[in-house]
Amino acid sequence: MQRVIFFGLEKNIFSAINDYYLLSILIFSLLILPGGFLIGETITERFPAPEGFQKNQIEQNSFAEFLRNYPLKPQGSPVYHFDGSEKNKEVHVAVLDFPLLKKDLIQCADAIIKLRAEYLFSRGFYNKIKFKITNGMDVPFSEFAKGKRVRVRGNNTTWIEDKFKKGNNREVFDEYLFFIYSYAGTASLGKELVTVQPKDIKIGDLFLEAGSPGHAVLVVDLAKNPSTHEKIFLHGIGFLKETWKLPSGLFQKIHWFDLKNNRMETIRRIAVYCGSSDGVDVSFSTLAYQLGKFLTDNRIGVVYGGANIGLMGQVANGALDNGGFVIGVLPKFLKIKEIEHPNLSEIHIVDTMQERKFKMYELADGFLALPGGFGTMEELFEILTWSQLGLHQKPIGILNWNGFYDSLINQLQRMVDEGFLKKSHYELLKVYSSIESALKSFELYSSPTQTNWLTEDKL
């Protein structure tokens, strides 16, 4: 029996759907390896298991085999938004070669349904193609094949018979799918769930947040470390219109994801703000290097300002010397001054300092400041302000090494005491005394409930 596992992203639980239901369409935003693109005609060819891991054994003619061997479009194929505009190519490196109807507007749950239905249809398992729609009605493809259709009047649905097309053919199947796209979603998929354990995750399972809006993510491949028994997986996320994407992997060949403490890891890259000087205290340089190494050891990529000098260079070297993935973001005028790090995994050259900060924000899942000067403070306080205004909910912290930030912490408390800073906004900035405590806090981070920084009656 083919089953499907779902994950309640907020509740940190897995759930499984029974026999029929699943799964999804296509883009994969996995990592481009240093030195070139990943190549291969299928998922299993293009994305081998990382060193120390082995891909799980799968049954022949199974849905897992269907996913692993699904053909990919040529390298560099675009992904589209719902309005037809092209998605930024930095977010994916592979697209499933999956033809869609011209009128398709496929959201994440639709994409999930489509792949599962296509698998069953391609194998001739017509009687297993069945999905619930949002009002709870079961809609099997077999009824469409008999010439029946569903009449929808408000929230009421009934089967009707007329001179509709019949048969287990592509034309009737496409009509069936279009109906399901229109009336099914994460909420209807969620009604099929039962709870299972994270250790039981399988290819073809889903991470699901049911509701409106909801979201769904498909597990397309699995691998296991035979020594530690750790499981890692590839997964895809649906866009409107064209396909599915896989969230970016971390560094080098680590485009796989794991689960720690029964949670899906959400911190894949951390932006590091720090000085372009070494500072007087030599331990600052050691701290910066150890941070880069520690992030790499925990399979977290580094995003930073792109320079090869000061603490910035030490962070990059700490990651690169240990096989990590480091993304630099550097304004053109600084590149001209020849401070660009020569060995980065990826470099983004931008026109302005503002573009640099926004690009780092886009690439990172959290922000950590080490000792630094004006530039470090400016980056830190801008990302804090964006959080205060509700523009993002990513964790922000400072590493208060040797009391470097003691005076800043006191000043922020003074702002609270004098009524210029809400306590809830002050608490957006987390203070850490060690690298280990910072990473642990980031991984468990939950954005606090915030009050508006300025109420309507004060505008």
Coordinates of N, CA and C in Angstrom, one line a residue, residues 168-383:
N168 N -11.2 5.8 -19.8 CA -10.0 6.0 -19.0 C -8.9 6.6 -20.0
N169 N -9.2 7.7 -20.5 CA -8.3 8.4 -21.5 C -7.9 9.7 -21.0
R170 N -6.9 10.3 -21.7 CA -6.2 11.5 -21.3 C -7.2 12.7 -21.2
E171 N -8.1 12.8 -22.2 CA -9.0 13.9 -22.2 C -9.9 13.9 -21.0
V172 N -10.5 12.8 -20.6 CA -11.4 12.7 -19.5 C -10.5 12.9 -18.2
F173 N -9.3 12.4 -18.2 CA -8.4 12.5 -17.0 C -8.1 14.0 -16.8
D174 N -7.7 14.7 -17.8 CA -7.4 16.1 -17.7 C -8.6 16.9 -17.2
E175 N -9.8 16.6 -17.7 CA -11.0 17.3 -17.2 C -11.2 17.0 -15.7
Y176 N -11.0 15.7 -15.3 CA -11.1 15.4 -13.9 C -10.1 16.2 -13.0
L177 N -8.8 16.2 -13.5 CA -7.8 17.0 -12.7 C -8.2 18.5 -12.6
F178 N -8.7 19.0 -13.7 CA -9.0 20.5 -13.6 C -10.1 20.7 -12.6
F179 N -11.1 19.8 -12.5 CA -12.1 19.9 -11.5 C -11.5 19.8 -10.1
I180 N -10.6 18.8 -9.9 CA -10.0 18.7 -8.6 C -9.2 19.9 -8.2
Y181 N -8.4 20.5 -9.1 CA -7.7 21.7 -8.9 C -8.6 22.8 -8.3
S182 N -9.8 22.8 -8.9 CA -10.7 23.9 -8.6 C -11.3 23.8 -7.2
Y183 N -11.5 22.5 -6.7 CA -12.3 22.4 -5.5 C -11.5 21.6 -4.4
A184 N -10.3 21.2 -4.6 CA -9.5 20.6 -3.5 C -8.4 21.5 -3.1
G185 N -7.8 21.2 -2.0 CA -6.6 22.1 -1.5 C -6.0 21.4 -0.3
T186 N -5.2 22.2 0.4 CA -4.5 21.6 1.6 C -5.6 21.3 2.7
A187 N -6.7 22.0 2.7 CA -7.7 21.7 3.8 C -8.3 20.4 3.5
S188 N -8.6 20.1 2.2 CA -9.2 18.8 1.9 C -8.2 17.6 2.1
L189 N -7.0 17.9 1.7 CA -6.0 16.8 2.0 C -5.8 16.6 3.5
G190 N -5.8 17.7 4.2 CA -5.7 17.5 5.7 C -6.7 16.7 6.4
K191 N -7.9 16.6 5.8 CA -8.9 15.8 6.4 C -8.6 14.3 6.3
E192 N -7.6 13.9 5.6 CA -7.2 12.5 5.4 C -6.1 12.0 6.4
L193 N -5.7 12.9 7.3 CA -4.5 12.6 8.0 C -4.6 11.8 9.3
V194 N -3.6 11.0 9.5 CA -3.4 10.3 10.8 C -1.9 10.5 11.2
T195 N -1.7 10.6 12.5 CA -0.3 10.9 13.0 C 0.6 9.7 12.9
V196 N 1.8 10.0 12.4 CA 2.9 9.0 12.5 C 4.2 9.6 13.0
Q197 N 5.2 8.9 13.1 CA 6.5 9.4 13.7 C 7.4 9.9 12.6
P198 N 8.2 10.9 12.9 CA 9.2 11.4 11.9 C 10.2 10.3 11.4
K199 N 10.5 9.4 12.2 CA 11.5 8.3 11.8 C 10.9 7.5 10.7
D200 N 9.6 7.5 10.5 CA 9.0 6.7 9.5 C 8.8 7.4 8.1
I201 N 9.4 8.5 7.9 CA 9.2 9.3 6.7 C 9.7 8.4 5.5
K202 N 8.9 8.5 4.4 CA 9.2 7.8 3.2 C 9.1 8.7 2.0
I203 N 9.7 8.3 0.9 CA 9.5 9.0 -0.4 C 8.1 9.0 -0.8
G204 N 7.6 10.2 -1.2 CA 6.2 10.3 -1.5 C 5.4 10.9 -0.3
D205 N 6.0 11.1 0.8 CA 5.3 11.7 1.9 C 5.3 13.2 1.8
L206 N 4.4 13.8 2.6 CA 4.3 15.3 2.5 C 4.5 15.9 3.9
F207 N 5.0 17.1 3.8 CA 4.9 18.1 4.9 C 3.7 19.0 4.6
L208 N 2.7 19.0 5.5 CA 1.5 19.7 5.2 C 1.1 20.6 6.3
E209 N 0.7 21.8 6.0 CA 0.0 22.8 6.8 C -1.3 23.0 6.2
A210 N -2.3 22.3 6.7 CA -3.7 22.4 6.1 C -4.4 23.6 6.5
G211 N -5.1 24.2 5.6 CA -5.9 25.4 5.9 C -5.9 26.4 4.7
S212 N -6.3 27.6 5.0 CA -6.4 28.7 4.0 C -5.8 29.9 4.6
P213 N -4.6 30.4 4.3 CA -3.7 29.6 3.3 C -3.0 28.4 4.0
G214 N -2.7 27.4 3.2 CA -2.0 26.3 3.7 C -0.7 26.1 2.8
H215 N 0.0 25.0 3.1 CA 1.1 24.8 2.2 C 1.5 23.3 2.3
A216 N 2.1 22.8 1.2 CA 2.4 21.4 1.2 C 3.8 21.2 0.5
V217 N 4.6 20.3 1.0 CA 5.9 20.0 0.5 C 6.1 18.5 0.3
L218 N 6.6 18.1 -0.8 CA 6.7 16.7 -1.2 C 8.1 16.2 -0.9
V219 N 8.2 15.0 -0.3 CA 9.5 14.3 -0.2 C 9.8 13.5 -1.4
V220 N 10.8 13.8 -2.2 CA 11.0 13.2 -3.5 C 12.2 12.2 -3.5
D221 N 13.0 12.2 -2.4 CA 14.0 11.2 -2.3 C 14.5 11.1 -0.9
L222 N 15.1 10.0 -0.5 CA 15.6 9.7 0.9 C 16.9 9.1 0.8
A223 N 17.7 9.3 1.8 CA 19.0 8.6 2.0 C 19.2 8.4 3.5
K224 N 20.1 7.4 3.8 CA 20.3 7.1 5.2 C 21.8 6.9 5.5
N225 N 22.2 7.3 6.6 CA 23.6 7.0 7.1 C 23.6 5.7 7.8
P226 N 24.2 4.6 7.2 CA 24.2 3.3 7.9 C 24.8 3.2 9.2
S227 N 25.7 4.2 9.5 CA 26.4 4.2 10.8 C 25.6 4.9 11.9
T228 N 25.0 6.0 11.6 CA 24.3 6.8 12.6 C 22.8 6.7 12.5
H229 N 22.3 6.1 11.4 CA 20.9 5.9 11.1 C 20.2 7.2 10.8
E230 N 20.9 8.2 10.6 CA 20.3 9.5 10.3 C 19.7 9.5 8.9
K231 N 18.4 10.0 8.8 CA 17.7 10.1 7.5 C 17.8 11.5 7.0
I232 N 18.0 11.7 5.7 CA 17.9 13.0 5.1 C 17.1 12.8 3.8
F233 N 16.5 14.0 3.4 CA 15.6 13.9 2.3 C 15.6 15.1 1.4
L234 N 15.2 14.9 0.2 CA 15.0 16.0 -0.8 C 13.5 16.3 -0.8
H235 N 13.1 17.6 -0.9 CA 11.7 17.9 -1.0 C 11.4 19.1 -1.9
G236 N 10.2 19.1 -2.4 CA 9.8 20.1 -3.3 C 8.6 21.0 -2.8
I237 N 8.6 22.2 -3.3 CA 7.5 23.2 -2.9 C 6.9 23.7 -4.2
G238 N 5.6 23.8 -4.2 CA 4.8 24.2 -5.4 C 4.7 25.7 -5.6
F239 N 4.9 26.1 -6.8 CA 4.6 27.5 -7.2 C 3.3 27.4 -8.0
L240 N 2.7 28.6 -8.2 CA 1.5 28.7 -9.1 C 2.1 28.6 -10.6
K241 N 1.2 28.0 -11.4 CA 1.3 27.9 -12.9 C 2.3 26.9 -13.4
E242 N 3.6 27.0 -13.1 CA 4.5 26.1 -13.9 C 4.8 24.8 -13.2
T243 N 5.3 24.8 -12.0 CA 5.8 23.6 -11.4 C 6.0 23.6 -9.9
W244 N 7.0 22.8 -9.5 CA 7.4 22.7 -8.1 C 8.8 23.0 -7.9
K245 N 9.1 23.6 -6.7 CA 10.6 23.8 -6.5 C 11.0 23.1 -5.2
L246 N 12.3 22.7 -5.2 CA 12.9 22.3 -3.9 C 13.6 23.4 -3.3
P247 N 13.4 23.6 -2.0 CA 14.1 24.7 -1.3 C 15.6 24.5 -1.4
S248 N 16.3 25.6 -1.4 CA 17.8 25.6 -1.6 C 18.4 24.7 -0.5
G249 N 19.4 24.0 -1.0 CA 20.2 23.2 -0.1 C 21.3 24.1 0.5
L250 N 22.2 23.6 1.3 CA 23.1 24.4 2.0 C 24.4 24.7 1.2
F251 N 25.3 23.7 1.2 CA 26.6 24.0 0.7 C 27.1 22.8 0.0
Q252 N 28.0 23.0 -1.0 CA 28.6 21.9 -1.7 C 27.5 20.9 -2.1
K253 N 27.6 19.6 -1.7 CA 26.6 18.7 -2.2 C 25.5 18.5 -1.1
I254 N 25.4 19.4 -0.1 CA 24.4 19.3 0.9 C 23.1 20.0 0.5
H255 N 22.4 19.4 -0.5 CA 21.1 19.9 -0.8 C 20.0 19.1 -0.2
W256 N 20.4 18.3 0.8 CA 19.5 17.4 1.5 C 19.1 18.1 2.8
F257 N 17.9 17.6 3.3 CA 17.4 18.2 4.6 C 17.3 17.1 5.6
D258 N 17.4 17.4 6.9 CA 17.2 16.4 7.9 C 16.2 16.9 9.0
L259 N 16.0 16.1 9.9 CA 15.1 16.4 11.0 C 15.8 16.3 12.3
K260 N 15.8 17.4 13.2 CA 16.4 17.3 14.5 C 15.3 17.7 15.5
N261 N 15.3 16.9 16.6 CA 14.3 17.1 17.6 C 12.8 17.0 17.1
N262 N 12.6 16.1 16.0 CA 11.3 16.0 15.4 C 10.8 17.2 14.8
R263 N 11.7 18.1 14.3 CA 11.3 19.3 13.6 C 12.0 19.4 12.3
M264 N 11.4 20.0 11.3 CA 12.1 20.2 10.1 C 13.0 21.4 10.3
E265 N 14.3 21.3 9.9 CA 15.2 22.4 10.1 C 14.9 23.5 9.1
T266 N 14.8 24.7 9.7 CA 14.4 25.9 8.9 C 15.6 26.8 8.7
I267 N 16.7 26.6 9.5 CA 17.9 27.5 9.4 C 18.9 26.8 8.5
R268 N 18.9 27.3 7.3 CA 19.8 26.7 6.3 C 21.0 27.6 6.0
R269 N 20.8 28.9 6.1 CA 21.9 29.8 6.0 C 21.8 30.9 7.0
I270 N 22.9 31.4 7.5 CA 22.9 32.5 8.5 C 23.7 33.6 7.9
A271 N 23.2 34.8 7.9 CA 23.9 36.0 7.6 C 24.7 36.5 8.8
V272 N 26.0 36.7 8.5 CA 26.9 37.1 9.6 C 27.3 38.6 9.4
Y273 N 27.1 39.5 10.3 CA 27.5 40.9 10.3 C 28.7 41.0 11.2
C274 N 29.8 41.5 10.7 CA 31.0 41.7 11.6 C 32.0 42.7 10.9
G275 N 33.0 43.0 11.6 CA 33.9 44.0 11.2 C 34.8 43.6 10.1
S276 N 35.2 44.6 9.3 CA 36.2 44.4 8.2 C 37.6 44.6 8.8
S277 N 37.7 44.9 10.1 CA 39.0 44.9 10.8 C 39.1 43.7 11.7
D278 N 40.3 43.4 12.2 CA 40.5 42.3 13.1 C 40.2 42.7 14.6
G279 N 40.3 44.0 14.9 CA 40.1 44.4 16.3 C 41.3 44.2 17.1
V280 N 41.3 44.8 18.3 CA 42.5 44.8 19.2 C 42.6 43.4 19.8
D281 N 41.4 42.9 20.3 CA 41.4 41.6 21.0 C 41.6 40.5 19.9
V282 N 42.7 39.7 20.0 CA 42.9 38.7 19.0 C 41.9 37.6 19.1
S283 N 41.2 37.5 20.2 CA 40.2 36.4 20.3 C 39.0 36.6 19.4
F284 N 38.8 37.9 18.9 CA 37.7 38.1 18.0 C 37.9 37.4 16.7
S285 N 39.2 37.4 16.2 CA 39.5 36.7 15.0 C 39.2 35.2 15.1
T286 N 39.7 34.7 16.3 CA 39.5 33.2 16.5 C 38.0 32.9 16.6
L287 N 37.2 33.8 17.2 CA 35.8 33.6 17.3 C 35.1 33.6 15.9
A288 N 35.5 34.5 15.1 CA 35.0 34.6 13.7 C 35.3 33.3 12.9
Y289 N 36.5 32.8 13.0 CA 36.9 31.6 12.3 C 36.1 30.4 12.8
Q290 N 36.0 30.3 14.1 CA 35.3 29.2 14.7 C 33.8 29.2 14.4
L291 N 33.2 30.4 14.2 CA 31.8 30.5 13.8 C 31.6 29.9 12.5
G292 N 32.5 30.3 11.5 CA 32.4 29.7 10.2 C 32.5 28.2 10.2
K293 N 33.5 27.7 11.0 CA 33.6 26.2 11.1 C 32.4 25.6 11.7
F294 N 31.9 26.2 12.8 CA 30.8 25.6 13.5 C 29.6 25.5 12.6
L295 N 29.3 26.5 11.9 CA 28.2 26.5 11.0 C 28.3 25.4 9.9
T296 N 29.5 25.3 9.4 CA 29.8 24.2 8.4 C 29.6 22.8 9.0
D297 N 30.1 22.6 10.2 CA 29.9 21.3 10.9 C 28.5 21.0 11.1
N298 N 27.6 22.0 11.2 CA 26.2 21.8 11.4 C 25.4 22.0 10.1
R299 N 26.1 21.9 9.0 CA 25.5 22.0 7.7 C 24.7 23.3 7.5
I300 N 25.2 24.4 7.9 CA 24.5 25.7 7.7 C 25.5 26.5 6.9
G301 N 24.9 27.1 5.9 CA 25.7 28.0 5.0 C 25.9 29.3 5.6
V302 N 26.9 30.0 5.0 CA 27.3 31.4 5.5 C 26.9 32.4 4.4
V303 N 26.2 33.5 4.8 CA 26.0 34.6 3.9 C 26.7 35.8 4.6
Y304 N 27.5 36.5 3.9 CA 28.2 37.7 4.5 C 28.6 38.7 3.4
G305 N 29.4 39.7 3.8 CA 29.6 40.8 2.9 C 30.6 40.6 1.8
G306 N 31.2 39.4 1.7 CA 32.1 39.1 0.5 C 33.5 39.5 0.6
A307 N 34.0 40.1 1.7 CA 35.3 40.6 1.8 C 36.3 39.5 2.3
N308 N 37.6 39.7 2.1 CA 38.6 38.8 2.5 C 39.5 39.4 3.7
I309 N 39.0 40.4 4.3 CA 39.7 41.1 5.3 C 39.0 41.1 6.6
G310 N 39.7 41.3 7.7 CA 39.1 41.4 9.0 C 38.4 40.2 9.5
L311 N 37.4 40.4 10.4 CA 36.6 39.3 10.9 C 35.8 38.7 9.8
M312 N 35.4 39.5 8.8 CA 34.6 39.0 7.6 C 35.4 37.9 6.9
G313 N 36.7 38.1 6.7 CA 37.5 37.1 6.0 C 37.6 35.9 6.9
Q314 N 37.7 36.1 8.2 CA 37.9 34.9 9.1 C 36.7 34.0 9.1
V315 N 35.5 34.6 9.1 CA 34.3 33.8 9.1 C 34.2 33.0 7.8
A316 N 34.5 33.6 6.7 CA 34.5 32.9 5.4 C 35.5 31.8 5.4
N317 N 36.7 32.1 5.9 CA 37.8 31.1 5.9 C 37.4 29.9 6.8
G318 N 36.8 30.2 7.9 CA 36.4 29.1 8.8 C 35.5 28.1 8.2
A319 N 34.6 28.6 7.4 CA 33.7 27.8 6.7 C 34.4 27.1 5.5
L320 N 35.1 27.8 4.6 CA 35.6 27.3 3.4 C 36.7 26.3 3.7
D321 N 37.5 26.5 4.7 CA 38.6 25.6 5.1 C 38.1 24.2 5.5
N322 N 36.8 24.2 5.9 CA 36.2 22.9 6.4 C 35.1 22.4 5.5
G323 N 35.2 22.8 4.2 CA 34.2 22.3 3.2 C 32.9 23.0 3.2
G324 N 32.7 24.2 3.8 CA 31.5 24.8 3.8 C 31.1 25.6 2.6
F325 N 29.9 26.1 2.6 CA 29.4 26.9 1.5 C 29.2 28.3 1.9
V326 N 29.8 29.2 1.2 CA 29.8 30.6 1.6 C 29.4 31.5 0.5
I327 N 28.4 32.3 0.7 CA 27.9 33.3 -0.3 C 28.3 34.7 0.1
G328 N 29.0 35.4 -0.8 CA 29.4 36.8 -0.5 C 28.5 37.7 -1.3
V329 N 28.2 38.9 -0.7 CA 27.4 39.9 -1.4 C 28.2 41.2 -1.3
L330 N 28.7 41.7 -2.4 CA 29.6 42.8 -2.4 C 29.2 43.9 -3.4
P331 N 29.2 45.1 -3.0 CA 28.9 46.3 -3.9 C 30.1 46.4 -4.9
K332 N 29.7 46.9 -6.1 CA 30.7 47.1 -7.1 C 31.9 48.0 -6.7
F333 N 31.6 49.0 -5.9 CA 32.7 50.0 -5.6 C 33.7 49.3 -4.6
L334 N 33.3 48.3 -3.8 CA 34.2 47.6 -3.0 C 35.0 46.5 -3.8
K335 N 34.3 46.0 -4.8 CA 35.0 45.0 -5.6 C 36.2 45.7 -6.3
I336 N 36.0 46.9 -6.7 CA 37.1 47.7 -7.4 C 38.3 47.8 -6.5
K337 N 38.0 47.9 -5.2 CA 39.1 48.1 -4.2 C 39.8 46.8 -3.9
E338 N 39.4 45.7 -4.6 CA 40.1 44.4 -4.5 C 40.1 43.8 -3.1
I339 N 38.9 43.9 -2.4 CA 38.8 43.2 -1.1 C 38.0 42.0 -1.2
E340 N 37.5 41.6 -2.5 CA 36.7 40.5 -2.7 C 37.4 39.2 -2.3
H341 N 36.8 38.3 -1.6 CA 37.4 37.0 -1.2 C 37.5 36.2 -2.5
P342 N 38.6 35.6 -2.8 CA 38.8 34.9 -4.1 C 38.3 33.5 -4.1
N343 N 37.9 32.9 -3.0 CA 37.5 31.5 -3.0 C 36.1 31.2 -2.6
L344 N 35.2 32.1 -2.7 CA 33.8 31.9 -2.3 C 33.1 30.9 -3.1
S345 N 32.1 30.3 -2.5 CA 31.3 29.3 -3.3 C 30.4 30.0 -4.3
E346 N 30.0 31.3 -3.9 CA 29.1 32.0 -4.7 C 29.3 33.5 -4.4
I347 N 29.3 34.4 -5.4 CA 29.4 35.8 -5.1 C 28.3 36.6 -5.9
H348 N 27.7 37.5 -5.2 CA 26.7 38.4 -5.8 C 27.3 39.8 -5.8
I349 N 27.5 40.4 -7.0 CA 28.0 41.8 -7.1 C 26.7 42.7 -7.3
V350 N 26.5 43.6 -6.4 CA 25.4 44.5 -6.5 C 25.8 46.0 -6.7
D351 N 24.9 46.8 -7.0 CA 25.2 48.2 -7.3 C 25.4 49.1 -6.0
T352 N 24.6 48.8 -5.0 CA 24.5 49.7 -3.9 C 24.6 49.0 -2.5
M353 N 24.9 49.7 -1.5 CA 24.8 49.1 -0.1 C 23.4 48.6 0.2
Q354 N 22.4 49.3 -0.2 CA 21.1 48.9 0.1 C 20.7 47.6 -0.6
E355 N 21.2 47.4 -1.8 CA 20.9 46.2 -2.5 C 21.7 45.1 -1.8
R356 N 22.9 45.4 -1.3 CA 23.6 44.3 -0.6 C 22.9 43.8 0.6
K357 N 22.3 44.8 1.4 CA 21.6 44.3 2.6 C 20.3 43.6 2.3
F358 N 19.6 44.0 1.2 CA 18.4 43.2 0.9 C 18.8 41.9 0.3
K359 N 19.8 41.7 -0.5 CA 20.2 40.4 -1.0 C 20.6 39.5 0.1
M360 N 21.3 40.0 1.1 CA 21.7 39.2 2.3 C 20.5 38.7 3.0
Y361 N 19.5 39.6 3.2 CA 18.2 39.3 3.8 C 17.5 38.2 3.0
E362 N 17.5 38.3 1.7 CA 16.8 37.3 0.9 C 17.5 35.9 1.0
L363 N 18.8 35.9 1.1 CA 19.5 34.6 1.1 C 19.6 33.9 2.5
A364 N 19.3 34.7 3.6 CA 19.6 34.1 4.9 C 18.3 33.8 5.6
D365 N 18.4 32.8 6.6 CA 17.3 32.4 7.4 C 17.4 33.0 8.8
G366 N 18.5 33.7 9.1 CA 18.7 34.3 10.4 C 19.9 35.2 10.3
F367 N 20.1 36.0 11.3 CA 21.2 37.1 11.3 C 21.9 37.1 12.6
L368 N 23.2 37.1 12.5 CA 24.0 37.1 13.8 C 25.2 38.1 13.6
A369 N 25.3 39.0 14.6 CA 26.3 40.0 14.6 C 27.4 39.6 15.5
L370 N 28.7 39.7 15.0 CA 29.9 39.6 15.8 C 30.4 41.0 16.1
P371 N 31.5 41.2 16.8 CA 32.0 42.6 17.0 C 32.3 43.3 15.7
G372 N 32.1 44.6 15.6 CA 32.3 45.3 14.4 C 32.0 46.8 14.7
G373 N 32.1 47.6 13.6 CA 31.9 49.0 13.7 C 30.6 49.6 13.2
F374 N 30.7 50.8 12.5 CA 29.5 51.4 12.0 C 28.7 50.5 11.1
G375 N 29.5 49.8 10.1 CA 28.8 49.0 9.1 C 28.0 47.9 9.8
T376 N 28.6 47.2 10.8 CA 28.0 46.1 11.5 C 26.7 46.6 12.2
M377 N 26.8 47.8 12.9 CA 25.7 48.4 13.6 C 24.6 48.7 12.6
E378 N 25.0 49.3 11.5 CA 24.0 49.7 10.5 C 23.2 48.5 10.0
E379 N 23.9 47.5 9.6 CA 23.2 46.3 9.1 C 22.3 45.6 10.2
L380 N 22.8 45.6 11.4 CA 22.1 45.0 12.5 C 20.8 45.7 12.8
F381 N 20.9 47.1 12.9 CA 19.7 47.8 13.2 C 18.7 48.0 12.1
E382 N 19.2 47.9 10.9 CA 18.2 47.9 9.8 C 17.4 46.6 9.7
I383 N 18.1 45.4 9.9 CA 17.3 44.2 9.9 C 16.4 44.1 11.1

